[in-house]
PDB file of C-alpha atoms in Angstrom:
ATOM      1  CA  MET Y 449     -38.394  13.617  11.987  1.00 60.00           C
ATOM      2  CA  ASN Y 450     -41.176  11.799  10.192  1.00 73.00           C
ATOM      3  CA  PHE Y 451     -41.988   8.170   9.399  1.00 78.00           C
ATOM      4  CA  SER Y 452     -40.636   8.500   5.860  1.00 78.00           C
ATOM      5  CA  ILE Y 453     -37.166   9.286   7.244  1.00 72.00           C
ATOM      6  CA  LEU Y 454     -37.491   6.479   9.770  1.00 72.00           C
ATOM      7  CA  SER Y 455     -38.565   3.986   7.093  1.00 78.00           C
ATOM      8  CA  ASN Y 456     -35.672   4.923   4.803  1.00 77.00           C
ATOM      9  CA  PHE Y 457     -33.232   4.478   7.661  1.00 76.00           C
ATOM     10  CA  TYR Y 458     -34.660   1.062   8.514  1.00 76.00           C
ATOM     11  CA  LYS Y 459     -34.167  -0.094   4.911  1.00 76.00           C
ATOM     12  CA  LYS Y 460     -30.525   1.017   4.958  1.00 72.00           C
ATOM     13  CA  CYS Y 461     -29.628   0.080   8.527  1.00 77.00           C
ATOM     14  CA  LYS Y 462     -26.753  -2.324   9.076  1.00 74.00           C
ATOM     15  CA  LYS Y 463     -27.414  -6.010   9.598  1.00 82.00           C
ATOM     16  CA  TRP Y 464     -24.406  -7.326  11.468  1.00 91.00           C
ATOM     17  CA  LEU Y 465     -23.216 -10.847  10.748  1.00 93.00           C
ATOM     18  CA  ASP Y 466     -21.542 -10.760  14.158  1.00 96.00           C
ATOM     19  CA  ILE Y 467     -20.846  -8.298  16.952  1.00 97.00           C
ATOM     20  CA  LEU Y 468     -18.158  -8.419  19.646  1.00 97.00           C
ATOM     21  CA  VAL Y 469     -18.175  -6.319  22.824  1.00 97.00           C
ATOM     22  CA  ILE Y 470     -14.761  -5.454  24.275  1.00 97.00           C
ATOM     23  CA  GLY Y 471     -15.566  -2.573  26.633  1.00 96.00           C
ATOM     24  CA  LYS Y 472     -11.974  -1.777  27.599  1.00 95.00           C
ATOM     25  CA  THR Y 473     -10.812   1.643  28.834  1.00 95.00           C
ATOM     26  CA  ILE Y 474      -7.201   2.635  28.167  1.00 92.00           C
ATOM     27  CA  GLU Y 475      -5.279   5.430  29.897  1.00 91.00           C
ATOM     28  CA  ARG Y 476      -2.489   7.035  27.845  1.00 86.00           C
ATOM     29  CA  ASP Y 477      -0.649  10.286  28.551  1.00 84.00           C
ATOM     30  CA  GLY Y 478      -3.169  11.173  31.245  1.00 88.00           C
ATOM     31  CA  ARG Y 479      -6.206  10.724  28.986  1.00 90.00           C
ATOM     32  CA  LYS Y 480      -8.813   7.967  28.731  1.00 93.00           C
ATOM     33  CA  TYR Y 481      -9.862   6.068  25.608  1.00 94.00           C
ATOM     34  CA  HIS Y 482     -12.507   3.370  25.376  1.00 96.00           C
ATOM     35  CA  ILE Y 483     -12.516   0.391  23.006  1.00 96.00           C
ATOM     36  CA  ILE Y 484     -16.197  -0.395  22.447  1.00 97.00           C
ATOM     37  CA  GLY Y 485     -15.891  -3.533  20.347  1.00 97.00           C
ATOM     38  CA  MET Y 486     -16.098  -4.887  16.815  1.00 97.00           C
ATOM     39  CA  THR Y 487     -18.712  -5.589  14.161  1.00 96.00           C
ATOM     40  CA  LEU Y 488     -18.697  -7.799  11.089  1.00 96.00           C
ATOM     41  CA  SER Y 489     -20.811  -7.169   7.997  1.00 92.00           C
ATOM     42  CA  ASP Y 490     -19.186  -6.737   4.590  1.00 89.00           C
ATOM     43  CA  GLU Y 491     -15.942  -6.106   6.511  1.00 93.00           C
ATOM     44  CA  ALA Y 492     -14.740  -6.130  10.121  1.00 96.00           C
ATOM     45  CA  LYS Y 493     -14.520  -2.845  12.021  1.00 96.00           C
ATOM     46  CA  LEU Y 494     -13.252  -1.852  15.449  1.00 96.00           C
ATOM     47  CA  TYR Y 495     -14.602   1.178  17.345  1.00 97.00           C
ATOM     48  CA  ILE Y 496     -12.865   3.439  19.869  1.00 96.00           C
ATOM     49  CA  ILE Y 497     -14.248   6.468  21.716  1.00 96.00           C
ATOM     50  CA  GLU Y 498     -11.702   9.227  22.293  1.00 94.00           C
ATOM     51  CA  PRO Y 499     -11.743  12.734  23.808  1.00 92.00           C
ATOM     52  CA  TYR Y 500     -12.383  15.470  21.269  1.00 89.00           C
ATOM     53  CA  ASP Y 501     -10.664  18.816  21.716  1.00 80.00           C
ATOM     54  CA  LYS Y 502     -12.816  21.543  20.275  1.00 72.00           C
ATOM     55  CA  GLN Y 503     -11.100  24.562  18.766  1.00 63.00           C
ATOM     56  CA  GLU Y 504     -12.543  27.994  18.287  1.00 59.00           C
ATOM     57  CA  PRO Y 505     -12.649  29.124  14.646  1.00 54.00           C
ATOM     58  CA  ILE Y 506      -9.709  31.292  13.639  1.00 54.00           C
ATOM     59  CA  ASN Y 507     -12.054  33.843  12.065  1.00 56.00           C
ATOM     60  CA  ILE Y 508     -15.803  33.589  12.510  1.00 59.00           C
ATOM     61  CA  LYS Y 509     -16.485  35.905   9.538  1.00 66.00           C
ATOM     62  CA  GLY Y 510     -16.566  34.934   5.878  1.00 68.00           C
ATOM     63  CA  ILE Y 511     -17.325  31.749   3.952  1.00 72.00           C
ATOM     64  CA  ARG Y 512     -16.177  28.570   5.666  1.00 64.00           C
ATOM     65  CA  SER Y 513     -14.636  26.781   2.690  1.00 70.00           C
ATOM     66  CA  HIS Y 514     -13.016  23.357   2.820  1.00 66.00           C
ATOM     67  CA  ARG Y 515      -9.557  24.984   2.799  1.00 70.00           C
ATOM     68  CA  ARG Y 516     -10.489  27.211   5.722  1.00 71.00           C
ATOM     69  CA  LEU Y 517     -11.811  24.255   7.732  1.00 64.00           C
ATOM     70  CA  LEU Y 518      -8.520  22.405   7.172  1.00 64.00           C
ATOM     71  CA  LYS Y 519      -6.594  25.401   8.486  1.00 66.00           C
ATOM     72  CA  GLU Y 520      -8.829  25.780  11.525  1.00 63.00           C
ATOM     73  CA  HIS Y 521      -8.378  22.122  12.448  1.00 57.00           C
ATOM     74  CA  GLU Y 522      -4.689  21.843  11.582  1.00 54.00           C
ATOM     75  CA  GLY Y 523      -2.920  19.572  14.040  1.00 51.00           C
ATOM     76  CA  LYS Y 524      -6.082  17.870  15.271  1.00 52.00           C
ATOM     77  CA  SER Y 525      -5.734  14.120  15.255  1.00 61.00           C
ATOM     78  CA  CYS Y 526      -7.097  10.905  16.678  1.00 69.00           C
ATOM     79  CA  CYS Y 527      -4.846   8.969  19.023  1.00 81.00           C
ATOM     80  CA  TYR Y 528      -5.631   5.497  17.656  1.00 86.00           C
ATOM     81  CA  LEU Y 529      -6.463   6.333  14.040  1.00 84.00           C
ATOM     82  CA  HIS Y 530      -2.900   5.814  12.817  1.00 80.00           C
ATOM     83  CA  CYS Y 531      -2.010   2.649  14.693  1.00 84.00           C
ATOM     84  CA  SER Y 532      -0.713  -0.195  12.520  1.00 79.00           C
ATOM     85  CA  ASP Y 533      -2.305  -3.179  14.261  1.00 80.00           C
ATOM     86  CA  PHE Y 534      -4.024  -4.543  17.351  1.00 88.00           C
ATOM     87  CA  HIS Y 535      -3.426  -7.778  19.203  1.00 93.00           C
ATOM     88  CA  LEU Y 536      -6.291  -9.352  21.165  1.00 93.00           C
ATOM     89  CA  GLY Y 537      -4.331 -11.924  23.093  1.00 92.00           C
ATOM     90  CA  SER Y 538      -2.371 -13.758  20.388  1.00 91.00           C
ATOM     91  CA  LYS Y 539      -4.757 -12.713  17.594  1.00 93.00           C
ATOM     92  CA  ARG Y 540      -3.334  -9.978  15.353  1.00 93.00           C
ATOM     93  CA  LEU Y 541      -5.763  -7.488  13.804  1.00 93.00           C
ATOM     94  CA  GLN Y 542      -4.221  -5.825  10.778  1.00 89.00           C
ATOM     95  CA  ILE Y 543      -5.472  -2.252  10.379  1.00 90.00           C
ATOM     96  CA  GLN Y 544      -6.428  -1.449   6.790  1.00 88.00           C
ATOM     97  CA  GLY Y 545      -7.540   2.142   7.326  1.00 85.00           C
ATOM     98  CA  GLY Y 546     -10.042   4.137   9.298  1.00 88.00           C
ATOM     99  CA  LYS Y 547     -11.680   7.444  10.090  1.00 89.00           C
ATOM    100  CA  GLY Y 548     -12.346   9.650  13.080  1.00 88.00           C
ATOM    101  CA  ASP Y 549     -15.412  11.863  13.496  1.00 86.00           C
ATOM    102  CA  SER Y 550     -16.690  14.080  16.272  1.00 87.00           C
ATOM    103  CA  LEU Y 551     -19.795  12.645  17.917  1.00 90.00           C
ATOM    104  CA  GLY Y 552     -21.098  16.203  18.141  1.00 85.00           C
ATOM    105  CA  TYR Y 553     -22.172  15.845  14.497  1.00 77.00           C
ATOM    106  CA  SER Y 554     -23.771  12.421  15.044  1.00 78.00           C
ATOM    107  CA  THR Y 555     -27.086  13.336  16.667  1.00 73.00           C
ATOM    108  CA  GLU Y 556     -28.753  12.889  13.260  1.00 74.00           C
ATOM    109  CA  ASN Y 557     -26.494   9.994  12.198  1.00 80.00           C
ATOM    110  CA  TYR Y 558     -28.743   7.021  12.788  1.00 83.00           C
ATOM    111  CA  GLU Y 559     -26.044   4.506  11.837  1.00 85.00           C
ATOM    112  CA  ILE Y 560     -23.920   5.669  14.795  1.00 90.00           C
ATOM    113  CA  ILE Y 561     -26.911   5.572  17.126  1.00 89.00           C
ATOM    114  CA  GLN Y 562     -27.792   2.087  15.855  1.00 90.00           C
ATOM    115  CA  LEU Y 563     -24.196   0.963  16.502  1.00 93.00           C
ATOM    116  CA  PHE Y 564     -24.325   2.131  20.123  1.00 94.00           C
ATOM    117  CA  LEU Y 565     -27.744   0.569  20.726  1.00 92.00           C
ATOM    118  CA  ASP Y 566     -26.695  -2.744  19.160  1.00 94.00           C
ATOM    119  CA  MET Y 567     -23.528  -2.755  21.267  1.00 96.00           C
ATOM    120  CA  MET Y 568     -25.618  -2.178  24.378  1.00 96.00           C
ATOM    121  CA  SER Y 569     -27.958  -5.001  23.368  1.00 95.00           C
ATOM    122  CA  ALA Y 570     -24.900  -7.251  22.979  1.00 96.00           C
ATOM    123  CA  GLY Y 571     -23.774  -6.460  26.529  1.00 96.00           C
ATOM    124  CA  TRP Y 572     -21.754  -3.238  26.281  1.00 96.00           C
ATOM    125  CA  THR Y 573     -21.877  -1.089  29.419  1.00 95.00           C
ATOM    126  CA  VAL Y 574     -21.151   2.593  28.895  1.00 95.00           C
ATOM    127  CA  PRO Y 575     -18.237   3.495  31.209  1.00 94.00           C
ATOM    128  CA  GLU Y 576     -18.975   5.962  33.985  1.00 94.00           C
ATOM    129  CA  TRP Y 577     -16.414   8.504  32.770  1.00 92.00           C
ATOM    130  CA  ILE Y 578     -18.295   9.157  29.524  1.00 93.00           C
ATOM    131  CA  LYS Y 579     -21.904   8.602  30.645  1.00 92.00           C
ATOM    132  CA  ASP Y 580     -22.583  12.296  31.202  1.00 92.00           C
ATOM    133  CA  THR Y 581     -20.000  13.655  28.757  1.00 93.00           C
ATOM    134  CA  ASP Y 582     -21.496  15.731  25.969  1.00 92.00           C
ATOM    135  CA  TRP Y 583     -21.057  14.100  22.569  1.00 92.00           C
ATOM    136  CA  ALA Y 584     -19.441  17.319  21.329  1.00 90.00           C
ATOM    137  CA  ASP Y 585     -16.485  16.473  23.601  1.00 92.00           C
ATOM    138  CA  LEU Y 586     -16.037  12.961  22.185  1.00 94.00           C
ATOM    139  CA  GLN Y 587     -15.022  11.451  18.853  1.00 93.00           C
ATOM    140  CA  LEU Y 588     -15.500   7.992  17.398  1.00 94.00           C
ATOM    141  CA  VAL Y 589     -12.593   6.286  15.655  1.00 94.00           C
ATOM    142  CA  THR Y 590     -13.593   3.493  13.267  1.00 95.00           C
ATOM    143  CA  LEU Y 591     -10.804   1.149  12.163  1.00 94.00           C
ATOM    144  CA  ARG Y 592     -11.215  -1.252   9.230  1.00 93.00           C
ATOM    145  CA  ILE Y 593      -9.695  -4.675   9.809  1.00 94.00           C
ATOM    146  CA  ALA Y 594      -8.179  -6.496   6.833  1.00 91.00           C
ATOM    147  CA  ASN Y 595      -8.747 -10.143   5.910  1.00 91.00           C
ATOM    148  CA  MET Y 596     -11.168 -11.095   8.673  1.00 93.00           C
ATOM    149  CA  GLU Y 597     -14.112 -13.386   7.953  1.00 92.00           C
ATOM    150  CA  LYS Y 598     -14.842 -14.177  11.616  1.00 94.00           C
ATOM    151  CA  LEU Y 599     -14.545 -11.979  14.695  1.00 96.00           C
ATOM    152  CA  PRO Y 600     -11.909 -13.176  17.177  1.00 94.00           C
ATOM    153  CA  ASP Y 601     -12.649 -14.651  20.589  1.00 93.00           C
ATOM    154  CA  TYR Y 602     -12.266 -12.236  23.499  1.00 93.00           C
ATOM    155  CA  SER Y 603     -12.463 -12.401  27.291  1.00 93.00           C
ATOM    156  CA  PRO Y 604     -12.083  -9.507  29.790  1.00 91.00           C
ATOM    157  CA  ASP Y 605      -8.776 -10.872  31.111  1.00 92.00           C
ATOM    158  CA  MET Y 606      -7.244 -11.070  27.632  1.00 94.00           C
ATOM    159  CA  PRO Y 607      -4.341  -8.618  27.091  1.00 93.00           C
ATOM    160  CA  ILE Y 608      -4.647  -5.988  24.368  1.00 93.00           C
ATOM    161  CA  THR Y 609      -1.493  -4.802  22.612  1.00 92.00           C
ATOM    162  CA  ILE Y 610      -1.613  -1.811  20.265  1.00 90.00           C
ATOM    163  CA  THR Y 611       1.172  -0.900  17.844  1.00 86.00           C
ATOM    164  CA  HIS Y 612       1.285   2.788  16.963  1.00 81.00           C
ATOM    165  CA  SER Y 613       2.671   4.139  13.717  1.00 71.00           C
ATOM    166  CA  PRO Y 614       5.576   6.614  13.962  1.00 68.00           C
ATOM    167  CA  ASP Y 615       4.560  10.130  14.955  1.00 60.00           C
ATOM    168  CA  PHE Y 616       4.075  12.477  12.038  1.00 58.00           C
ATOM    169  CA  THR Y 617       3.849  16.237  11.636  1.00 63.00           C
ATOM    170  CA  GLN Y 618       0.868  17.619   9.755  1.00 65.00           C
ATOM    171  CA  HIS Y 619       1.193  20.917   7.932  1.00 70.00           C
ATOM    172  CA  ILE Y 620      -0.847  22.751   5.327  1.00 75.00           C
ATOM    173  CA  LEU Y 621       0.614  23.245   1.841  1.00 77.00           C
ATOM    174  CA  GLU Y 622      -0.918  25.867  -0.442  1.00 79.00           C
ATOM    175  CA  LYS Y 623       0.051  25.353  -4.084  1.00 81.00           C
ATOM    176  CA  THR Y 624      -1.857  26.398  -7.182  1.00 86.00           C
ATOM    177  CA  VAL Y 625      -2.452  23.415  -9.465  1.00 88.00           C
ATOM    178  CA  THR Y 626      -4.516  23.288 -12.664  1.00 91.00           C
ATOM    179  CA  LEU Y 627      -6.434  20.028 -13.148  1.00 91.00           C
ATOM    180  CA  ASN Y 628      -8.127  18.916 -16.353  1.00 93.00           C
ATOM    181  CA  VAL Y 629     -11.099  16.548 -16.225  1.00 92.00           C
ATOM    182  CA  GLY Y 630     -10.205  13.102 -17.520  1.00 91.00           C
ATOM    183  CA  LYS Y 631      -6.452  13.679 -17.428  1.00 91.00           C
ATOM    184  CA  SER Y 632      -3.708  12.676 -14.984  1.00 92.00           C
ATOM    185  CA  ARG Y 633      -1.300  15.139 -13.435  1.00 91.00           C
ATOM    186  CA  SER Y 634       1.913  15.094 -11.421  1.00 91.00           C
ATOM    187  CA  PHE Y 635       3.683  17.877  -9.529  1.00 89.00           C
ATOM    188  CA  SER Y 636       6.279  18.301  -6.812  1.00 89.00           C
ATOM    189  CA  PHE Y 637       6.597  20.444  -3.701  1.00 86.00           C
ATOM    190  CA  THR Y 638       9.033  21.014  -0.845  1.00 85.00           C
ATOM    191  CA  ASP Y 639       7.826  20.021   2.624  1.00 79.00           C
ATOM    192  CA  ASP Y 640       8.625  21.690   5.959  1.00 75.00           C
ATOM    193  CA  TYR Y 641      11.771  19.589   6.299  1.00 75.00           C
ATOM    194  CA  GLY Y 642      13.149  20.772   2.965  1.00 81.00           C
ATOM    195  CA  ASP Y 643      12.590  17.431   1.221  1.00 83.00           C
ATOM    196  CA  ASN Y 644      11.236  17.295  -2.312  1.00 87.00           C
ATOM    197  CA  VAL Y 645       7.952  15.357  -2.532  1.00 86.00           C
ATOM    198  CA  GLN Y 646       6.400  14.107  -5.763  1.00 89.00           C
ATOM    199  CA  CYS Y 647       2.616  13.915  -6.007  1.00 89.00           C
ATOM    200  CA  TYR Y 648       0.649  11.949  -8.611  1.00 90.00           C
ATOM    201  CA  ILE Y 649      -3.036  12.401  -9.509  1.00 91.00           C
ATOM    202  CA  ASN Y 650      -4.205   9.463 -11.614  1.00 90.00           C
ATOM    203  CA  ASP Y 651      -7.538  10.857 -12.757  1.00 89.00           C
ATOM    204  CA  VAL Y 652      -9.791  13.888 -12.395  1.00 92.00           C
ATOM    205  CA  THR Y 653     -13.585  13.439 -12.298  1.00 90.00           C
ATOM    206  CA  LEU Y 654     -16.452  15.824 -11.546  1.00 89.00           C
ATOM    207  CA  ILE Y 655     -18.926  14.473  -8.992  1.00 86.00           C
ATOM    208  CA  ASP Y 656     -21.775  15.874  -6.924  1.00 85.00           C
ATOM    209  CA  VAL Y 657     -20.737  14.816  -3.408  1.00 76.00           C
ATOM    210  CA  TRP Y 658     -23.970  16.027  -1.817  1.00 78.00           C
ATOM    211  CA  LYS Y 659     -26.073  14.019  -4.285  1.00 78.00           C
ATOM    212  CA  ILE Y 660     -24.041  10.900  -3.449  1.00 71.00           C
ATOM    213  CA  GLN Y 661     -24.441  11.530   0.272  1.00 66.00           C
ATOM    214  CA  ARG Y 662     -28.196  11.945  -0.062  1.00 68.00           C
ATOM    215  CA  LYS Y 663     -28.416   8.550  -1.768  1.00 65.00           C
ATOM    216  CA  SER Y 664     -26.187   6.774   0.763  1.00 56.00           C
ATOM    217  CA  SER Y 665     -27.520   8.194   4.004  1.00 51.00           C
ATOM    218  CA  VAL Y 666     -30.644   9.626   5.581  1.00 46.00           C
ATOM    219  CA  ILE Y 667     -30.483  13.416   5.728  1.00 45.00           C
ATOM    220  CA  PRO Y 668     -33.226  15.516   7.398  1.00 46.00           C
ATOM    221  CA  ASN Y 669     -35.151  17.757   5.013  1.00 44.00           C
ATOM    222  CA  TRP Y 670     -33.823  20.942   6.600  1.00 38.00           C
ATOM    223  CA  GLN Y 671     -30.256  19.803   5.827  1.00 43.00           C
ATOM    224  CA  LYS Y 672     -31.127  19.003   2.200  1.00 41.00           C
ATOM    225  CA  ASP Y 673     -32.234  22.593   1.617  1.00 43.00           C
ATOM    226  CA  PHE Y 674     -29.394  24.189   3.573  1.00 41.00           C
ATOM    227  CA  PRO Y 675     -26.738  25.803   1.308  1.00 44.00           C
ATOM    228  CA  ARG Y 676     -23.244  24.366   1.613  1.00 44.00           C
ATOM    229  CA  ASN Y 677     -19.913  25.877   0.660  1.00 44.00           C
ATOM    230  CA  SER Y 678     -17.316  23.671  -1.036  1.00 39.00           C
TER     231      SER Y 678
END
C-alpha cells in the first residue's frame, strides 16, 4: 500500500445517490443468508452475503487455465443469484442480472470494503453469525435492479418475498470451435439431456482484459507484475 494507490482509489470510489440498509437474515435449507441492503448510483443494486463452500483443486499441478478453473468449480452456485425478483412489502424489484464472488478475494478490493463501511455508516449491524467468519468462507451476491430511479421504502417489519428461478443443471461442454476475428459464427451441440442446442456468436474481438482491469480498478503493484494464465 502507498498513498498513490489510496489516491487513485479515492478518485474512483463510488458516490452513492442513496443507500438503504435492510439487514435481514434468511434461513433456507438449514443455511443462513444475509440481505445487507441496496445502493443507488448509476443503477440500483442489492447485496446478499452467502456461505461459500471452498473446494480443493482437482489437480494442484500444472497451469491453472480458465478451462481448468471452470472444471474445478463445476456445480458451485450462489443461492440467490438466479432469483427472478424480490418483493419488499408490495414493492417489486425486478432482477436484471448479477454476479457472485468469494469475499476471500476481496481483501484488496477497496470497492467492496467501501460498500461495507458505507453500509455500517448508514446503520447496518453485522450479524453475530458472520462477525468472526473468515471472508474465505463467505461470498457476496450483487443483484442489479431494473428500472429503479429511487430506492424503495423499507421497515424491519416489512415482509420480504423472493421468487427463485427454476433449478438448472450446470455441466461442462468441451467442443473445438474455430473463431475468426471480426466474423460471426454459429454452431450446435447436444446437451446432457440429449437435446440439440444452437449457439450464436455475433462478433469476435481481441481485447487485453488485464489492461482493461488495470484502468477500471486499483491493483497493487505486486499483482500487476504477477504472470497470469488465460
